[in-house]
Tab-separated table of C-alpha atoms and ligand atoms in Angstrom:
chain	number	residue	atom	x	y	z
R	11	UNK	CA	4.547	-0.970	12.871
R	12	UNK	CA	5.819	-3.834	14.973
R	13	UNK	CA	3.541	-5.521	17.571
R	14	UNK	CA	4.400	-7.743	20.047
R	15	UNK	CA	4.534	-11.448	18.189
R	16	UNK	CA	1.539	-12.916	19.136
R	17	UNK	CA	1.844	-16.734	19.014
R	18	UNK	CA	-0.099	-18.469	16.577
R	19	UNK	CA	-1.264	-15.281	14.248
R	20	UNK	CA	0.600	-17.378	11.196
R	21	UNK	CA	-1.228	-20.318	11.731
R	22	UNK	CA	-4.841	-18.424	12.605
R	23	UNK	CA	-3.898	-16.276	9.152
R	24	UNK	CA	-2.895	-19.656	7.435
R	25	UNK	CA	-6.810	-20.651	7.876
R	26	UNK	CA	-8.225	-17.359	7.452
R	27	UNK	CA	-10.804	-17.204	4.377
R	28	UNK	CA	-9.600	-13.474	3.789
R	29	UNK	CA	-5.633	-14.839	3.696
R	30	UNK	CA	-4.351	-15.691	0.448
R	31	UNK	CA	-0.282	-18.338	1.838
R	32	UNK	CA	2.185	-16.330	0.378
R	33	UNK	CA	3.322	-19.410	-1.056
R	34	UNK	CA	0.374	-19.802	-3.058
R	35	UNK	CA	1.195	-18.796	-6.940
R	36	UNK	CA	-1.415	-16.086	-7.261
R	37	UNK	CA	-0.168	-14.106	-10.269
R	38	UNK	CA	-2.297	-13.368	-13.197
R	39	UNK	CA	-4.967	-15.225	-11.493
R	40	UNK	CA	-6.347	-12.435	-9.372
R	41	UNK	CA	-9.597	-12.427	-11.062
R	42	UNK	CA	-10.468	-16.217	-10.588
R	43	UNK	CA	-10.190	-15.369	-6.944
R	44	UNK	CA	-12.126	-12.456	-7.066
R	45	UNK	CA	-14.717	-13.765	-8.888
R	46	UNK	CA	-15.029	-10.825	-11.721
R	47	UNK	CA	-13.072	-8.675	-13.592
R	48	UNK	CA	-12.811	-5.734	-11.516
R	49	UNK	CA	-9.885	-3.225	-11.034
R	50	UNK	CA	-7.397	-4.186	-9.023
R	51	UNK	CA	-5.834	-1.743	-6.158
R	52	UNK	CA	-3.304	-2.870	-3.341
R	53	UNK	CA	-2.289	-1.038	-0.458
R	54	UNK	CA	1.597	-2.457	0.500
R	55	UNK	CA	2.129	-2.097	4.518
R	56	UNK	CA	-2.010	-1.659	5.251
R	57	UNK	CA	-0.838	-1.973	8.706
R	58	UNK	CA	-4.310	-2.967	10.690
R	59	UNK	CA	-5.976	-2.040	7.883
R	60	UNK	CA	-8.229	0.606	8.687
R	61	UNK	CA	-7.121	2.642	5.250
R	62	UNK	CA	-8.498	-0.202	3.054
R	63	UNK	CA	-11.015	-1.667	4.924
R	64	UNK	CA	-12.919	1.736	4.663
R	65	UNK	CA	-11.827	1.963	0.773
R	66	UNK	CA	-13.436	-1.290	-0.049
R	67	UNK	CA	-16.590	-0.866	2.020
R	68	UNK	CA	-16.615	2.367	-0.025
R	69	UNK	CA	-15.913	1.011	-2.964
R	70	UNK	CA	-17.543	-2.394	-3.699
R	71	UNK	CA	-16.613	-1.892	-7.379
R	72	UNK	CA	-13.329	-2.498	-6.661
R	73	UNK	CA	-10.941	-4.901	-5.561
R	74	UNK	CA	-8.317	-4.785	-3.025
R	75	UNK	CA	-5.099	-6.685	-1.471
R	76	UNK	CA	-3.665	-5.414	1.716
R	77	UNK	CA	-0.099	-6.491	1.822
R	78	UNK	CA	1.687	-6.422	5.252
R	79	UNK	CA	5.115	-8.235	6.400
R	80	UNK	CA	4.235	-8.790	10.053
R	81	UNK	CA	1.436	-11.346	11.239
R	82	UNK	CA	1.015	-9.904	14.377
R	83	UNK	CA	0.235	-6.692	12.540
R	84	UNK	CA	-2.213	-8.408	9.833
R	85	UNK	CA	-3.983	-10.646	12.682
R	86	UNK	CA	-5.521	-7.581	14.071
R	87	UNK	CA	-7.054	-6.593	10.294
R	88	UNK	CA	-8.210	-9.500	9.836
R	89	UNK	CA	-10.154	-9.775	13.331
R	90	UNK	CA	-11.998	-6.215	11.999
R	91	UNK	CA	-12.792	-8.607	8.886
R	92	UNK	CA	-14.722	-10.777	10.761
R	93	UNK	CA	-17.106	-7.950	12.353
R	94	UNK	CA	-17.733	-6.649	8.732
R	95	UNK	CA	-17.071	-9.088	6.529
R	96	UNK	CA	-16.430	-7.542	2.864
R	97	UNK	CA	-16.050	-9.892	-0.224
R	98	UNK	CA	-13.809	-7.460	-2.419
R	99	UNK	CA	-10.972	-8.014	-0.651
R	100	UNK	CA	-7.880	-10.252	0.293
R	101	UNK	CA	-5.022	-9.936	2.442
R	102	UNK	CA	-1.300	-11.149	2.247
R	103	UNK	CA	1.231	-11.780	4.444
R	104	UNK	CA	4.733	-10.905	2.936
R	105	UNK	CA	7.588	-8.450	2.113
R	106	UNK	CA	7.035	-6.041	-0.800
R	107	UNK	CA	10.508	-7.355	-2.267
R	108	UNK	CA	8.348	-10.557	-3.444
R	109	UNK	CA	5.545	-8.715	-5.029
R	110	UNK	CA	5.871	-9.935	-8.150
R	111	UNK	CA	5.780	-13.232	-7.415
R	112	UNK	CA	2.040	-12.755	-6.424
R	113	UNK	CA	1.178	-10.246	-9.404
R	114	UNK	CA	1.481	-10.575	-13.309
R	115	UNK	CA	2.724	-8.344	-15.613
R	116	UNK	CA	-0.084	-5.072	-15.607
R	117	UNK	CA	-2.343	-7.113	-13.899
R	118	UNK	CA	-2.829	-4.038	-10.744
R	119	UNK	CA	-4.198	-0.657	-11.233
R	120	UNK	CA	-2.807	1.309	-8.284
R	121	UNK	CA	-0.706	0.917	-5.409
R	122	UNK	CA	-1.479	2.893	-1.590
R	123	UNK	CA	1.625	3.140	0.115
R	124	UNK	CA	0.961	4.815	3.651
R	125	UNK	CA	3.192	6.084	5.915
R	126	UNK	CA	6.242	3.603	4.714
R	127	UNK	CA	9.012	2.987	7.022
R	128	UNK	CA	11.455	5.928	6.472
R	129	UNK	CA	14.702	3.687	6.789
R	130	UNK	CA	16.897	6.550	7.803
R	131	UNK	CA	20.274	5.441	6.767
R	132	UNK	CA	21.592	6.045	3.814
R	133	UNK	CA	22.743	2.340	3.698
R	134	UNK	CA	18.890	1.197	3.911
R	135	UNK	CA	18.007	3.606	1.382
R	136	UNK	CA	16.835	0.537	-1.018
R	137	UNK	CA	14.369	-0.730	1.367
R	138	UNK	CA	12.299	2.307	1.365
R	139	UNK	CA	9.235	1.461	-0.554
R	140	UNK	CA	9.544	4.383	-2.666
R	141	UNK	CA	13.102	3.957	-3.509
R	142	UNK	CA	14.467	3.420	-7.337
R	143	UNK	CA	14.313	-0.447	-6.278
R	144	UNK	CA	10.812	-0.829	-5.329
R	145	UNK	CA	9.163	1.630	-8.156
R	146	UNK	CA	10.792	-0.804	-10.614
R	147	UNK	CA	8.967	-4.020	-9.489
R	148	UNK	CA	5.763	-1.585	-9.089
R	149	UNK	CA	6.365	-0.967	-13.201
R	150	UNK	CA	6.013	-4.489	-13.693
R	151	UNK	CA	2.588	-5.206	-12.294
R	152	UNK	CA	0.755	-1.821	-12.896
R	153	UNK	CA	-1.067	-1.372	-15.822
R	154	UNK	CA	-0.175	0.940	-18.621
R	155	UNK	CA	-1.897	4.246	-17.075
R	156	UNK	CA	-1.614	2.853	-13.294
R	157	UNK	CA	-0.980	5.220	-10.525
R	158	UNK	CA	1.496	5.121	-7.184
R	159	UNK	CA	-0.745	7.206	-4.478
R	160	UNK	CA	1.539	8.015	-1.259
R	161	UNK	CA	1.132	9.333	2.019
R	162	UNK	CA	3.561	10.337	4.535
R	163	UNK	CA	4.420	13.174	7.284
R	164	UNK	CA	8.293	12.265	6.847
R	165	UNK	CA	9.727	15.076	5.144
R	166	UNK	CA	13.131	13.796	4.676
R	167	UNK	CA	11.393	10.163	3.206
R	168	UNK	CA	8.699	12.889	1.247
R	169	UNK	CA	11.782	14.221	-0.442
R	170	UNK	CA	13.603	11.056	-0.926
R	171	UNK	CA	10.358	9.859	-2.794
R	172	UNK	CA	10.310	12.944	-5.006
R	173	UNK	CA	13.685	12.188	-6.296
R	174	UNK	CA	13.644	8.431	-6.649
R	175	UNK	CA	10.173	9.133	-8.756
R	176	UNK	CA	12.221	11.718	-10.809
R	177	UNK	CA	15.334	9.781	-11.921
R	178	UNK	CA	12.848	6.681	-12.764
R	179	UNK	CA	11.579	9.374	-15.004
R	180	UNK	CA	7.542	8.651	-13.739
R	181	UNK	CA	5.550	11.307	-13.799
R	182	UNK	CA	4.626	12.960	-10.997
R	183	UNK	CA	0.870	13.999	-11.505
R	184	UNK	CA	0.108	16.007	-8.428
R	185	UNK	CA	1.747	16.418	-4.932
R	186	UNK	CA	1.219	18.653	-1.735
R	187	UNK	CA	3.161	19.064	1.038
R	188	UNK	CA	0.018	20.033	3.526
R	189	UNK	CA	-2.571	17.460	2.672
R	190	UNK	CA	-5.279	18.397	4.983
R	191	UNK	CA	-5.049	21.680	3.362
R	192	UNK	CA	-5.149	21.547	-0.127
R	193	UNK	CA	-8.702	21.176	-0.862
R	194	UNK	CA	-8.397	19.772	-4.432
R	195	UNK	CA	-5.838	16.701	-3.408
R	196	UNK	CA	-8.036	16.412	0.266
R	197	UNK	CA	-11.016	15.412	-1.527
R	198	UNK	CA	-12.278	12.334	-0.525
R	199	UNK	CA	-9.277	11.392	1.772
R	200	UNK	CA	-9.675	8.360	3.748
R	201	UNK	CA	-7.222	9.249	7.201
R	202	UNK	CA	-4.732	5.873	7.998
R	203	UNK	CA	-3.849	5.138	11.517
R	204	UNK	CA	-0.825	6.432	11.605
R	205	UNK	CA	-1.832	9.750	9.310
R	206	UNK	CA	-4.574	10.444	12.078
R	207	UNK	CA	-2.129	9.745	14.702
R	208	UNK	CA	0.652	12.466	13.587
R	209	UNK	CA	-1.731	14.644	12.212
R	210	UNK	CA	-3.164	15.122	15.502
R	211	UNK	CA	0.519	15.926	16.623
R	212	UNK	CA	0.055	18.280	14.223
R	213	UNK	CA	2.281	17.190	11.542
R	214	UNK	CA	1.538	17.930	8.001
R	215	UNK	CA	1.045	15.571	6.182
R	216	UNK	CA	2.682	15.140	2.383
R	217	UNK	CA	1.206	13.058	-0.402
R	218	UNK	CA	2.028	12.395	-4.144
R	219	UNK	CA	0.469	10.466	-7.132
R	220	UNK	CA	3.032	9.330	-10.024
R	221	UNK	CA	2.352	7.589	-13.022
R	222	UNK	CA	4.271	4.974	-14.987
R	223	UNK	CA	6.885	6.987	-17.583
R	224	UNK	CA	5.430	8.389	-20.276
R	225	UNK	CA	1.575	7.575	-19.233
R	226	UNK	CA	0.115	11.109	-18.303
R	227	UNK	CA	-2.791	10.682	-16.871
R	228	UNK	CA	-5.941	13.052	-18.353
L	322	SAM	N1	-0.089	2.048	6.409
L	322	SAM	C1	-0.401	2.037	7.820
L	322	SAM	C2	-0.802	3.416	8.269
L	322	SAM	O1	-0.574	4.383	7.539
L	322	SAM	O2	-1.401	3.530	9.359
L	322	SAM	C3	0.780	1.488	8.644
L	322	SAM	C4	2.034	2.312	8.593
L	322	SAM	S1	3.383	1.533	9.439
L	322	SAM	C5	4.478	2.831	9.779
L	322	SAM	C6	4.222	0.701	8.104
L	322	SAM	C7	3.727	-0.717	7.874
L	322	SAM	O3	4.353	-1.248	6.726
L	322	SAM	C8	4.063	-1.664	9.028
L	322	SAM	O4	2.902	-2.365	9.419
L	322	SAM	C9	5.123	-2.585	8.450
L	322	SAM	O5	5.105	-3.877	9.033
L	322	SAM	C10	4.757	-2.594	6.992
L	322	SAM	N2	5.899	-2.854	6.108
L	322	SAM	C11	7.114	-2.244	6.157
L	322	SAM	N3	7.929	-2.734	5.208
L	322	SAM	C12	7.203	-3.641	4.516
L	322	SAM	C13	7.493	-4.496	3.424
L	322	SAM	N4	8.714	-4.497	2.862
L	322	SAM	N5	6.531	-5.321	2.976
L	322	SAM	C14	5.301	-5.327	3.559
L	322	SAM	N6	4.961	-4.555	4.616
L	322	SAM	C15	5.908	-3.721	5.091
């Protein structure tokens, strides 16, 4: 999702008490910044945030960090923030390559990645978020029995994501390839902008949850 730059968005997000500077040295101190010692779920490219807005409000047990690279992108999340201000969660500006700069070793309990760019060249293959690349910096910072959850009517990147999750040898706990139709994995599913956008296209839309290797889930 790129929107026009709107001038000024790094310097309003800069200020913003829901903005954590990507240059600040955040990991392992997650839960000084929180406040408690809750679990710890992050959503990389939240887009506007609608997806994990409504998860927090939902869930005030839990804490969340919406990661997105573009400002322009973020500044609109963050303007939602200030209607309904919610205290369990934090935003960052930044690309996903640097994510463990800003998280400690098993310090997050699941990661939301939603409709991902599909990077469509073979060539770009490594900046998928789901590629062999990414799910290795995700095994750093998730916990022991943390989970991947992702969403995505791209077929081609669906696929892509199945195999990259395979040769990492996670384990792939559940997966559909019609989300709005299997009843079991549909439970409880909060609809992102962009899943409510091709679903109404009427794209199906895939989804899979992998665990770390050898941490089946019960
Ligand atoms: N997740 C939202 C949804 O489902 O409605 C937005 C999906 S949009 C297609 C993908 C988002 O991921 C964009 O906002 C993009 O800027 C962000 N993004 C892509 N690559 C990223 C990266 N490496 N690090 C952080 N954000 C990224």
């Amino acid at each position: 999702m790129r929107l026009r730059n709107i001038p000024g968005s790094r310097e309003t997000i800069a200020e913003n008490h829901w903005c954590i500077p990507e240059t600040e040295d955040c990991s392992g101190t997650w839960h000084n910044i929180f406040g408690n010692s809750q679990p710890i779920h992050i959503e990389i490219g939240m887009g506007k945030g609608k997806f994990i807005m409504a998860l927090a409000k939902q869930n005030p047990h839990i804490n969340y960090v919406g990661i997105e690279k573009y400002s322009s992108v973020l500044l609109r999340g963050l303007q939602k923030m200030e209607e309904e201000p919610l205290e369990n969660i934090r935003f960052i500006r930044m690309d996903a390559e640097d994510i463990c700069k800003m998280f400690s070793h098993e310090e997050v309990d699941r990661i939301y990645l939603n409709f991902s760019d599909p990077w469509p060249k073979d060539r770009h293959a490594k900046r998928r978020l789901t590629s062999h690349q990414f799910l290795a910096l995700y095994q750093q910072i998730l916990k022991k029995d943390g989970i991947i959850e992702f969403k995505t009517d791209n077929i081609g990147l669906f696929d892509f994501s199945l195999e990259e999750i395979k040769e990492a040898e996670w384990t792939l706990e559940a997966f559909t390839r019609d989300l709005h139709h299997d009843e079991n994995m549909n439970r409880g599913n909060i609809m992102t902008e962009y899943e409510e956008k091709f679903s109404a296209k009427g794209n199906p839309i895939c989804k899979l949850v992998a665990s770390l290797p050898d941490a089946k889930l019960q």
